[in-house]
CSV table of C-alpha atoms and ligand atoms in Angstrom, one decimal:
chain,number,residue,atom,x,y,z
A,1,MET,CA,104.7,-51.9,-35.7
A,2,GLN,CA,105.8,-52.7,-39.3
A,3,ASP,CA,108.3,-55.1,-37.7
A,4,LEU,CA,105.5,-56.8,-35.8
A,5,ASN,CA,103.6,-57.3,-39.0
A,6,LYS,CA,106.6,-59.1,-40.4
A,7,LEU,CA,106.8,-61.3,-37.3
A,8,TRP,CA,103.1,-62.2,-37.6
A,9,LYS,CA,103.7,-63.2,-41.2
A,10,ILE,CA,106.4,-65.6,-40.0
A,11,PHE,CA,104.1,-66.8,-37.3
A,12,LYS,CA,101.4,-67.6,-39.8
A,13,ASP,CA,103.8,-69.5,-42.0
A,14,LYS,CA,104.9,-71.7,-39.1
A,15,PHE,CA,101.6,-72.4,-37.3
A,16,THR,CA,98.0,-73.1,-38.3
A,17,ASP,CA,95.6,-70.6,-36.7
A,18,THR,CA,93.9,-72.1,-33.7
A,19,GLY,CA,91.3,-69.3,-33.6
A,20,LEU,CA,92.2,-68.7,-29.9
A,21,THR,CA,93.7,-65.7,-28.1
A,22,LYS,CA,96.9,-64.2,-29.7
A,23,GLY,CA,99.3,-61.6,-28.6
A,24,ALA,CA,102.7,-59.9,-28.9
A,25,PHE,CA,104.9,-59.2,-25.9
A,26,SER,CA,108.3,-57.8,-25.1
A,27,ALA,CA,110.9,-57.9,-22.3
A,28,PRO,CA,114.2,-56.0,-22.2
A,29,GLY,CA,117.7,-56.8,-21.1
A,30,ARG,CA,119.4,-54.8,-18.3
A,31,VAL,CA,122.6,-53.2,-17.3
A,32,ASN,CA,123.4,-52.7,-13.6
A,33,LEU,CA,124.8,-49.2,-12.7
A,34,ILE,CA,126.0,-50.3,-9.3
A,35,GLY,CA,125.4,-53.0,-6.7
A,36,GLU,CA,127.0,-56.2,-8.0
A,37,HIS,CA,126.6,-59.6,-6.2
A,38,THR,CA,124.5,-57.9,-3.5
A,39,ASP,CA,121.0,-59.1,-4.5
A,40,TYR,CA,121.4,-62.6,-3.1
A,41,ASN,CA,122.7,-61.1,0.1
A,42,ASP,CA,119.4,-59.3,0.7
A,43,GLY,CA,121.1,-56.1,-0.4
A,44,PHE,CA,120.7,-53.1,-2.8
A,45,VAL,CA,121.1,-52.8,-6.5
A,46,LEU,CA,120.6,-50.1,-9.1
A,47,PRO,CA,120.0,-51.6,-12.5
A,48,MET,CA,118.1,-50.2,-15.5
A,49,ALA,CA,116.4,-51.8,-18.4
A,50,ILE,CA,118.1,-51.2,-21.8
A,51,GLU,CA,116.9,-50.5,-25.3
A,52,LYS,CA,117.4,-54.1,-26.3
A,53,GLU,CA,114.7,-56.6,-26.0
A,54,ILE,CA,113.1,-59.9,-26.9
A,55,VAL,CA,109.8,-59.8,-28.7
A,56,MET,CA,107.5,-62.9,-28.5
A,57,LEU,CA,104.4,-63.7,-30.4
A,58,GLY,CA,102.0,-66.3,-29.3
A,59,GLN,CA,98.7,-68.0,-29.7
A,60,LEU,CA,96.9,-70.4,-27.4
A,61,ARG,CA,96.4,-74.0,-28.5
A,62,ASN,CA,93.6,-76.4,-27.7
A,63,ASP,CA,95.9,-79.0,-26.1
A,64,ARG,CA,98.7,-79.1,-23.6
A,65,ARG,CA,101.7,-78.7,-26.0
A,66,VAL,CA,104.0,-75.7,-26.3
A,67,ARG,CA,105.8,-75.2,-29.6
A,68,VAL,CA,108.5,-72.6,-29.6
A,69,PHE,CA,110.5,-71.2,-32.5
A,70,ASP,CA,113.6,-69.2,-31.9
A,71,LEU,CA,114.1,-66.9,-34.9
A,72,GLY,CA,117.7,-66.0,-34.0
A,73,TYR,CA,119.0,-69.6,-34.0
A,74,ASN,CA,116.4,-71.0,-36.3
A,75,THR,CA,115.5,-73.8,-34.0
A,76,GLU,CA,112.3,-75.2,-32.7
A,77,ILE,CA,111.3,-77.2,-29.7
A,78,ASP,CA,108.1,-78.8,-28.6
A,79,PHE,CA,107.2,-79.9,-25.1
A,80,SER,CA,104.2,-80.9,-23.1
A,81,LEU,CA,103.0,-78.9,-20.0
A,82,ASP,CA,102.7,-82.2,-18.3
A,83,LYS,CA,106.2,-83.4,-18.8
A,84,LEU,CA,108.7,-80.7,-18.0
A,85,ILE,CA,112.3,-82.1,-17.8
A,86,PRO,CA,115.4,-79.9,-18.4
A,87,LEU,CA,117.0,-80.5,-21.8
A,88,ARG,CA,120.7,-81.2,-22.4
A,89,LYS,CA,120.6,-79.9,-26.0
A,90,ASN,CA,118.8,-76.7,-26.9
A,91,THR,CA,119.3,-75.5,-23.3
A,92,TRP,CA,117.8,-72.1,-24.2
A,93,ALA,CA,114.4,-73.9,-24.0
A,94,ASN,CA,115.0,-74.6,-20.3
A,95,TYR,CA,114.3,-71.0,-19.5
A,96,LEU,CA,110.9,-71.3,-21.1
A,97,MET,CA,110.1,-74.7,-19.6
A,98,GLY,CA,111.3,-73.6,-16.2
A,99,VAL,CA,108.9,-70.6,-16.3
A,100,VAL,CA,105.8,-72.6,-17.2
A,101,ASP,CA,106.8,-75.1,-14.6
A,102,GLU,CA,106.9,-72.4,-11.9
A,103,ILE,CA,103.7,-70.8,-13.0
A,104,GLN,CA,102.0,-74.2,-12.8
A,105,LYS,CA,103.6,-75.0,-9.4
A,106,ALA,CA,102.2,-71.7,-8.1
A,107,GLY,CA,98.7,-73.1,-8.9
A,108,TYR,CA,97.8,-71.4,-12.1
A,109,ILE,CA,96.2,-73.4,-14.9
A,110,LEU,CA,97.8,-73.1,-18.3
A,111,GLN,CA,96.8,-74.2,-21.8
A,112,GLY,CA,99.4,-74.9,-24.5
A,113,ALA,CA,100.6,-72.3,-27.0
A,114,ASN,CA,102.5,-71.7,-30.2
A,115,LEU,CA,105.3,-69.2,-29.7
A,116,ILE,CA,108.0,-67.5,-31.8
A,117,PHE,CA,110.5,-65.0,-30.5
A,118,ARG,CA,113.3,-62.7,-31.7
A,119,SER,CA,116.0,-61.1,-29.7
A,120,ASN,CA,118.5,-58.3,-30.2
A,121,ILE,CA,120.0,-58.7,-26.7
A,122,PRO,CA,123.5,-60.2,-27.2
A,123,ARG,CA,123.6,-63.6,-25.7
A,124,LYS,CA,126.0,-64.6,-22.9
A,125,ALA,CA,127.2,-61.0,-22.6
A,126,GLY,CA,126.0,-60.3,-19.1
A,127,LEU,CA,123.0,-58.2,-20.3
A,128,SER,CA,120.4,-60.7,-19.0
A,129,SER,CA,119.1,-62.1,-22.3
A,130,SER,CA,118.1,-65.2,-20.3
A,131,ALA,CA,116.1,-63.2,-17.7
A,132,ALA,CA,114.4,-61.4,-20.6
A,133,LEU,CA,113.5,-64.7,-22.2
A,134,GLU,CA,112.0,-65.9,-18.9
A,135,VAL,CA,110.1,-62.7,-18.4
A,136,VAL,CA,108.7,-62.5,-21.9
A,137,THR,CA,107.6,-66.1,-21.6
A,138,ALA,CA,105.9,-65.6,-18.3
A,139,LEU,CA,104.1,-62.5,-19.6
A,140,ALA,CA,103.0,-64.2,-22.8
A,141,MET,CA,101.7,-67.3,-21.0
A,142,ALA,CA,100.0,-65.3,-18.3
A,143,GLU,CA,98.3,-62.9,-20.7
A,144,LEU,CA,97.3,-65.5,-23.2
A,145,ASN,CA,95.8,-67.6,-20.4
A,146,SER,CA,94.1,-64.5,-18.9
A,147,LEU,CA,96.0,-64.8,-15.6
A,148,LYS,CA,96.7,-61.7,-13.6
A,149,ILE,CA,100.2,-62.1,-12.2
A,150,GLU,CA,101.6,-59.0,-10.5
A,151,PRO,CA,105.0,-57.9,-11.9
A,152,VAL,CA,107.0,-58.6,-8.7
A,153,LYS,CA,105.4,-62.0,-8.4
A,154,MET,CA,106.2,-62.6,-12.0
A,155,ALA,CA,109.9,-61.7,-11.4
A,156,CYS,CA,110.0,-64.1,-8.5
A,157,LEU,CA,108.6,-67.0,-10.5
A,158,CYS,CA,111.2,-66.3,-13.2
A,159,GLN,CA,114.0,-66.3,-10.7
A,160,GLN,CA,112.7,-69.6,-9.3
A,161,ALA,CA,112.7,-71.0,-12.8
A,162,GLU,CA,116.4,-70.2,-13.1
A,163,ASN,CA,117.2,-71.5,-9.6
A,164,ASN,CA,115.2,-74.7,-9.9
A,165,PHE,CA,115.1,-75.6,-13.5
A,166,VAL,CA,118.2,-74.1,-15.0
A,167,GLY,CA,120.3,-74.7,-11.9
A,168,VAL,CA,121.8,-71.2,-11.5
A,169,ALA,CA,121.3,-69.8,-8.0
A,170,CYS,CA,120.8,-66.2,-9.3
A,171,GLY,CA,119.3,-63.4,-7.3
A,172,ILE,CA,116.2,-61.3,-8.2
A,173,MET,CA,117.8,-58.3,-9.9
A,174,ASP,CA,117.7,-59.3,-13.6
A,175,GLN,CA,114.1,-60.6,-13.7
A,176,TYR,CA,112.9,-57.7,-11.5
A,177,VAL,CA,114.2,-54.9,-13.7
A,178,SER,CA,113.1,-56.7,-16.9
A,179,CYS,CA,109.6,-56.8,-15.4
A,180,LEU,CA,109.5,-53.4,-13.8
A,181,GLY,CA,111.9,-51.2,-15.6
A,182,GLN,CA,110.8,-47.7,-16.6
A,183,LYS,CA,111.8,-45.3,-19.3
A,184,ASN,CA,114.2,-42.7,-18.0
A,185,TYR,CA,114.6,-44.3,-14.6
A,186,ALA,CA,117.0,-46.6,-12.9
A,187,LEU,CA,115.5,-48.9,-10.2
A,188,PHE,CA,116.8,-48.8,-6.7
A,189,ILE,CA,115.8,-52.2,-5.5
A,190,ASP,CA,115.8,-53.4,-2.0
A,191,CYS,CA,116.3,-57.2,-2.5
A,192,ARG,CA,115.2,-58.1,1.0
A,193,PHE,CA,111.7,-56.7,0.7
A,194,ASN,CA,111.5,-56.8,-3.1
A,195,ASP,CA,110.4,-53.2,-3.3
A,196,TYR,CA,111.9,-50.4,-5.3
A,197,GLU,CA,112.2,-46.7,-5.9
A,198,LEU,CA,112.5,-45.0,-9.3
A,199,ILE,CA,115.6,-42.9,-9.6
A,200,SER,CA,115.5,-40.4,-12.4
A,201,PHE,CA,118.2,-40.7,-15.1
A,202,LYS,CA,116.9,-38.1,-17.4
A,203,ASN,CA,119.8,-35.8,-17.5
A,204,HIS,CA,120.5,-35.3,-21.2
A,205,ASN,CA,124.1,-34.4,-20.7
A,206,TYR,CA,125.1,-37.9,-19.7
A,207,ARG,CA,124.9,-41.3,-21.3
A,208,ILE,CA,125.3,-44.9,-20.3
A,209,VAL,CA,127.7,-46.7,-22.7
A,210,ILE,CA,128.1,-50.5,-22.6
A,211,CYS,CA,131.2,-52.1,-23.9
A,212,ASN,CA,131.0,-55.8,-24.7
A,213,SER,CA,134.3,-57.6,-24.2
A,214,LYS,CA,133.0,-60.5,-26.3
A,215,ILE,CA,134.5,-62.8,-23.7
A,216,GLN,CA,132.3,-65.7,-22.6
A,217,ARG,CA,133.5,-68.0,-19.9
A,218,SER,CA,131.9,-71.3,-19.2
A,219,LEU,CA,132.8,-71.1,-15.5
A,220,VAL,CA,130.3,-68.3,-14.8
A,221,ASN,CA,127.7,-70.6,-13.3
A,222,SER,CA,129.9,-72.7,-11.1
A,223,GLU,CA,131.9,-69.7,-9.9
A,224,TYR,CA,128.6,-67.8,-9.3
A,225,ASN,CA,127.2,-70.6,-7.2
A,226,ARG,CA,130.5,-70.8,-5.3
A,227,ARG,CA,130.4,-67.1,-4.4
A,228,ARG,CA,126.9,-67.6,-3.0
A,229,GLU,CA,128.2,-70.4,-0.8
A,230,GLU,CA,131.1,-68.2,0.4
A,231,CYS,CA,128.6,-65.5,1.3
A,232,LYS,CA,126.6,-68.0,3.2
A,233,ARG,CA,129.7,-69.0,5.2
A,234,ALA,CA,130.4,-65.3,5.9
A,235,THR,CA,126.8,-64.8,7.1
A,236,ASP,CA,127.0,-67.8,9.4
A,237,PHE,CA,130.2,-66.4,10.9
A,238,PHE,CA,128.6,-63.0,11.6
A,239,THR,CA,125.4,-64.5,13.0
A,240,HIS,CA,127.4,-66.6,15.3
A,241,ARG,CA,129.4,-63.6,16.5
A,242,LEU,CA,126.9,-60.8,16.4
A,243,GLY,CA,123.6,-62.7,17.0
A,244,SER,CA,120.4,-63.4,15.2
A,245,LYS,CA,120.0,-59.8,14.0
A,246,ILE,CA,122.4,-60.9,11.2
A,247,ARG,CA,120.3,-62.7,8.7
A,248,ALA,CA,122.4,-61.8,5.6
A,249,LEU,CA,125.5,-59.8,4.8
A,250,ARG,CA,123.2,-56.8,4.3
A,251,ASP,CA,122.9,-56.6,8.1
A,252,VAL,CA,126.6,-56.2,8.8
A,253,THR,CA,127.9,-52.7,9.0
A,254,ILE,CA,131.4,-51.7,7.8
A,255,GLU,CA,132.4,-51.0,11.4
A,256,GLU,CA,131.3,-54.5,12.5
A,257,PHE,CA,133.1,-56.0,9.6
A,258,LYS,CA,136.3,-54.2,10.5
A,259,GLN,CA,136.1,-55.5,14.1
A,260,CYS,CA,135.7,-59.1,13.1
A,261,GLN,CA,137.6,-59.2,9.8
A,262,GLU,CA,140.8,-60.8,11.3
A,263,TYR,CA,138.9,-63.9,12.5
A,264,LEU,CA,137.5,-64.6,9.1
A,265,PRO,CA,139.4,-67.0,6.8
A,266,GLU,CA,140.4,-66.0,3.3
A,267,PRO,CA,138.9,-65.6,0.8
A,268,ILE,CA,135.7,-65.3,2.8
A,269,ALA,CA,136.8,-62.1,4.4
A,270,ARG,CA,137.4,-60.4,1.1
A,271,ARG,CA,134.1,-61.7,-0.3
A,272,ALA,CA,132.2,-60.3,2.7
A,273,ARG,CA,134.1,-57.0,2.4
A,274,HIS,CA,133.0,-56.6,-1.2
A,275,VAL,CA,129.3,-57.2,-0.4
A,276,ILE,CA,129.3,-55.0,2.7
A,277,THR,CA,131.0,-52.1,1.0
A,278,GLU,CA,129.1,-52.5,-2.2
A,279,ASN,CA,125.8,-52.1,-0.4
A,280,TYR,CA,127.1,-48.8,1.0
A,281,ARG,CA,128.2,-47.7,-2.5
A,282,VAL,CA,124.7,-48.3,-3.9
A,283,GLN,CA,123.0,-46.3,-1.2
A,284,ILE,CA,125.5,-43.4,-1.5
A,285,GLY,CA,125.3,-43.6,-5.3
A,286,VAL,CA,121.5,-43.3,-5.2
A,287,GLN,CA,121.8,-40.2,-3.0
A,288,ALA,CA,124.3,-38.8,-5.5
A,289,LEU,CA,121.9,-39.4,-8.4
A,290,ARG,CA,119.0,-37.8,-6.6
A,291,MET,CA,121.1,-34.7,-6.3
A,292,GLY,CA,122.2,-34.9,-9.9
A,293,ASN,CA,125.8,-35.5,-8.8
A,294,TYR,CA,126.9,-37.7,-11.6
A,295,SER,CA,130.6,-37.5,-10.9
A,296,ALA,CA,130.1,-38.9,-7.4
A,297,LEU,CA,128.2,-41.9,-8.9
A,298,GLY,CA,131.1,-42.3,-11.4
A,299,GLN,CA,133.6,-42.4,-8.6
A,300,LEU,CA,131.6,-45.1,-6.8
A,301,MET,CA,131.4,-47.2,-10.0
A,302,ILE,CA,135.2,-47.1,-10.2
A,303,GLU,CA,135.5,-48.3,-6.6
A,304,SER,CA,132.9,-51.0,-7.3
A,305,HIS,CA,135.1,-52.3,-10.1
A,306,GLN,CA,138.2,-52.4,-7.9
A,307,SER,CA,136.3,-54.4,-5.2
A,308,LEU,CA,134.9,-56.8,-7.8
A,309,LYS,CA,138.3,-57.4,-9.2
A,310,ASP,CA,140.4,-57.7,-6.0
A,311,ASP,CA,137.9,-58.8,-3.3
A,312,TYR,CA,135.2,-60.7,-5.1
A,313,GLU,CA,137.5,-61.9,-8.0
A,314,VAL,CA,134.8,-62.0,-10.6
A,315,SER,CA,136.5,-59.8,-13.2
A,316,CYS,CA,138.9,-60.9,-16.0
A,317,ALA,CA,141.8,-59.4,-17.9
A,318,GLU,CA,139.6,-58.1,-20.7
A,319,LEU,CA,137.1,-56.4,-18.5
A,320,ASP,CA,139.9,-54.8,-16.5
A,321,LEU,CA,141.4,-53.6,-19.8
A,322,LEU,CA,138.1,-52.1,-20.9
A,323,VAL,CA,137.8,-50.3,-17.6
A,324,ASP,CA,141.4,-49.0,-17.7
A,325,LEU,CA,141.1,-47.8,-21.3
A,326,ALA,CA,137.8,-46.1,-20.5
A,327,LEU,CA,139.2,-44.2,-17.5
A,328,LYS,CA,141.9,-42.8,-19.8
A,329,GLN,CA,139.3,-41.2,-22.1
A,330,GLU,CA,138.0,-37.7,-21.8
A,331,GLY,CA,134.5,-37.2,-20.5
A,332,VAL,CA,134.3,-40.6,-18.6
A,333,LEU,CA,133.0,-40.3,-15.0
A,334,GLY,CA,132.9,-44.0,-14.1
A,335,ALA,CA,133.5,-47.5,-15.5
A,336,ARG,CA,133.0,-50.9,-14.1
A,337,MET,CA,132.2,-54.5,-15.1
A,338,THR,CA,128.5,-55.2,-14.9
A,339,GLY,CA,126.6,-58.5,-14.2
A,340,ALA,CA,127.9,-61.7,-12.9
A,341,GLY,CA,131.4,-61.1,-14.3
A,342,PHE,CA,134.1,-63.4,-15.8
A,343,GLY,CA,133.5,-61.8,-19.2
A,344,GLY,CA,130.6,-59.9,-20.7
A,345,CYS,CA,130.3,-56.2,-20.5
A,346,THR,CA,131.4,-53.0,-18.8
A,347,VAL,CA,129.1,-50.1,-18.0
A,348,ASN,CA,130.4,-46.6,-18.5
A,349,LEU,CA,129.1,-43.2,-17.4
A,350,LEU,CA,130.0,-40.5,-19.9
A,351,LYS,CA,129.4,-36.9,-20.7
A,352,ARG,CA,127.2,-37.0,-23.8
A,353,ASP,CA,129.5,-34.9,-26.0
A,354,TYR,CA,132.4,-37.4,-25.6
A,355,VAL,CA,130.5,-40.5,-26.6
A,356,ASN,CA,131.5,-40.7,-30.2
A,357,THR,CA,135.2,-40.2,-29.6
A,358,PHE,CA,135.0,-42.7,-26.7
A,359,LYS,CA,133.5,-45.3,-29.0
A,360,LYS,CA,136.1,-44.9,-31.7
A,361,ARG,CA,139.1,-45.0,-29.3
A,362,ILE,CA,137.9,-48.0,-27.2
A,363,LYS,CA,137.2,-50.0,-30.4
A,364,LYS,CA,140.6,-49.2,-31.7
A,365,GLU,CA,142.6,-49.7,-28.5
A,366,TYR,CA,140.9,-52.8,-27.3
A,367,LYS,CA,141.3,-54.4,-30.8
A,368,LYS,CA,144.9,-53.5,-30.8
A,369,ILE,CA,145.7,-55.2,-27.6
A,370,THR,CA,143.3,-58.2,-27.7
A,371,GLY,CA,142.6,-58.7,-31.4
A,372,ILE,CA,138.9,-58.7,-30.5
A,373,ASN,CA,136.4,-56.2,-32.0
A,374,PRO,CA,134.3,-55.1,-29.0
A,375,ASP,CA,130.7,-54.1,-29.4
A,376,ILE,CA,129.6,-50.8,-28.0
A,377,TYR,CA,126.0,-49.8,-27.2
A,378,ILE,CA,124.6,-46.5,-26.1
A,379,THR,CA,121.4,-46.6,-24.2
A,380,LEU,CA,119.0,-44.7,-22.0
A,381,PRO,CA,116.9,-46.5,-19.4
A,382,ALA,CA,114.1,-48.3,-21.2
A,383,GLU,CA,110.7,-49.6,-20.3
A,384,GLY,CA,110.2,-53.1,-18.7
A,385,ALA,CA,108.1,-56.0,-20.1
A,386,LYS,CA,104.9,-55.1,-21.8
A,387,VAL,CA,102.0,-56.3,-23.9
A,388,LEU,CA,102.3,-55.0,-27.4
A,389,GLU,CA,99.0,-56.5,-28.7
A,390,LEU,CA,96.4,-58.9,-27.4
A,391,ARG,CA,93.4,-60.0,-29.4
B,401,GLA,C1,123.7,-62.2,-12.4
B,401,GLA,C2,122.5,-62.7,-11.5
B,401,GLA,C3,122.0,-61.5,-10.7
B,401,GLA,C4,123.1,-60.8,-9.9
B,401,GLA,C5,124.3,-60.5,-10.8
B,401,GLA,C6,125.5,-60.0,-10.0
B,401,GLA,O1,123.3,-61.3,-13.3
B,401,GLA,O2,121.5,-63.2,-12.3
B,401,GLA,O3,121.0,-62.0,-9.8
B,401,GLA,O4,123.5,-61.6,-8.8
B,401,GLA,O5,124.7,-61.6,-11.6
B,401,GLA,O6,125.2,-58.8,-9.4
């Protein structure tokens, strides 16, 4: 709370008090335990919110302007609710503008606002700092304007903002878990029906450890959109062969895939194999977690990485190295890249007692080979977006 007081002080220095509703809000980043590139195939994912978040403070204005100050980058932008056009510079603002655009397109009436935000989610690291920015903006604008938007609906609006305004054809996972995450639980999300089940991750003997490769590749967005198109081609092939019961790769069984695989061109066959087998891995992984079988989940994470590397081709040398180094350490049950890929982070499942040695060794060995100092974060599943204050 003391921290919040500091932020309010900065807020007061920046903006004159309008006398209208004010509030403070937060939304977390996420890490995905298993189920990569399955969400936009109507499939299954198992992410959790992490203990890193964006905090946003805001106050309504009497007009239709939105002024936003990003404390991390010390930059400010100003836009009108009536003129929402994507920016070429300060592209971070597109996440906010996209969200207000979608809220308005959904028929809600908004008033302008003054906003500031601060983030401790590393950017472009595959931990969904942009989804968190979308979600915290949606929550702030909804609450300040006294709109009741259900969390799943809010996640969908944020996803649409990214699809339509930012131009990345992302699935629902990141925004969903940032909205609905819960302390001590991973979310088993069915991305066809947009519903979920909470899967307990309370076992104090295990930890989730995230390793940031510090590699950021600019091709993420174009390669991501290309994978989506490849999945669409695979789906069309299966619908043609197996009939209209196939609406997405989620509907294809491993058996059906094996029967048709030779008729699929490359790389489409491998892309489809990744998605189809990954959906199975998520479902088996969830069963394993329900029974407290952490080593089974770890094994599935290892297989997931292999599949992302060889079949889906979204890993990179540094992520593969982090996984290889991790699997050589004591106490590691599983390791894989997490998020879209091409850089960013790996997620590791560890026995708690080995965390400190793991951290030291990975830092040393990764640095020795790449010259890069990786960042390592230890986290338990955290709570999703929330209102910290409203007055
Ligand atoms: C990004 C997207 C998600 C999901 C992952 C890959 O994080 O935003 O929707 O597709 O990549 O699993």
